[in-house]
Coordinates of C-alpha atoms in Angstrom, one line a residue:
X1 CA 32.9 39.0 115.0
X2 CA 35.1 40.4 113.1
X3 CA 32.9 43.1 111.1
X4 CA 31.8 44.1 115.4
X5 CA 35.0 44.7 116.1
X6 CA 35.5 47.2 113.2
X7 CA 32.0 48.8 114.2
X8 CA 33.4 48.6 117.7
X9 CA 36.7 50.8 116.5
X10 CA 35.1 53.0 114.3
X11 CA 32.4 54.2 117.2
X12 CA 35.6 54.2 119.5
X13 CA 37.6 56.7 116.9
X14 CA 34.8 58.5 116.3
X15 CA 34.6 59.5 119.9
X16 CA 38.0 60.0 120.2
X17 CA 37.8 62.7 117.7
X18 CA 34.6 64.2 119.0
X19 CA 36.6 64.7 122.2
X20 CA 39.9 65.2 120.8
X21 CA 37.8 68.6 118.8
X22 CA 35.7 69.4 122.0
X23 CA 38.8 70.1 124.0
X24 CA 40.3 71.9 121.1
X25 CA 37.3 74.5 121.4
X26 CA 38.0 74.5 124.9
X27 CA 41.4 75.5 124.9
X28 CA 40.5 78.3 121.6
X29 CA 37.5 79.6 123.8
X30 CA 39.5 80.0 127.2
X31 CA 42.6 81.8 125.7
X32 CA 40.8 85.3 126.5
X33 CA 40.8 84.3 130.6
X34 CA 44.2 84.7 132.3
X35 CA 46.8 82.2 131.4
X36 CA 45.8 80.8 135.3
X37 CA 42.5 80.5 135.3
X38 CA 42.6 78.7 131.5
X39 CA 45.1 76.1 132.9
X40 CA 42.9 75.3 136.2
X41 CA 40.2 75.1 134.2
X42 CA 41.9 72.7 131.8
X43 CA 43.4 70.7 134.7
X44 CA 40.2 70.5 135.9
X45 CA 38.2 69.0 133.1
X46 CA 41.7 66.9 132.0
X47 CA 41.1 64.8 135.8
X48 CA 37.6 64.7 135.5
X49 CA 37.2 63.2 131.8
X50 CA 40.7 61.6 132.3
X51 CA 41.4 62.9 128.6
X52 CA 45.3 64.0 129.6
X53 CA 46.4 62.5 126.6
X54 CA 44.4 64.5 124.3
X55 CA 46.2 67.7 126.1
X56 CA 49.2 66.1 125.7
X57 CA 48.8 65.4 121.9
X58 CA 48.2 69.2 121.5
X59 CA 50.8 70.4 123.5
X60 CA 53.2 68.5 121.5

């Protein structure tokens, strides 16, 4: 169970990171669009994916 669970985490941190990078790229590839249009967007994607705490952690 145990040696799961770590498998379990790792695949879940992982992920995190993977996402965590993709909206990175994101925010790096829409700073050429208007300030607007870049937030929407990230907005946008944030409710979709629920991944406002990965904005957040950036923005801090």
């Amino acid at each position: 169970g145990l040696k799961t669970l770590g498998l379990t985490e790792g695949l879940q941190l992982i992920r995190d990171l993977f996402n965590l990078v993709f909206i990175t790229a994101l925010i790096i590839f829409d700073v050429h669009l208007p300030s607007y249009q870049a937030a929407k967007n990230l907005e946008v994607y944030g409710k979709t994916s629920k991944k406002n705490e990965y904005l957040q952690l950036i923005a801090q």
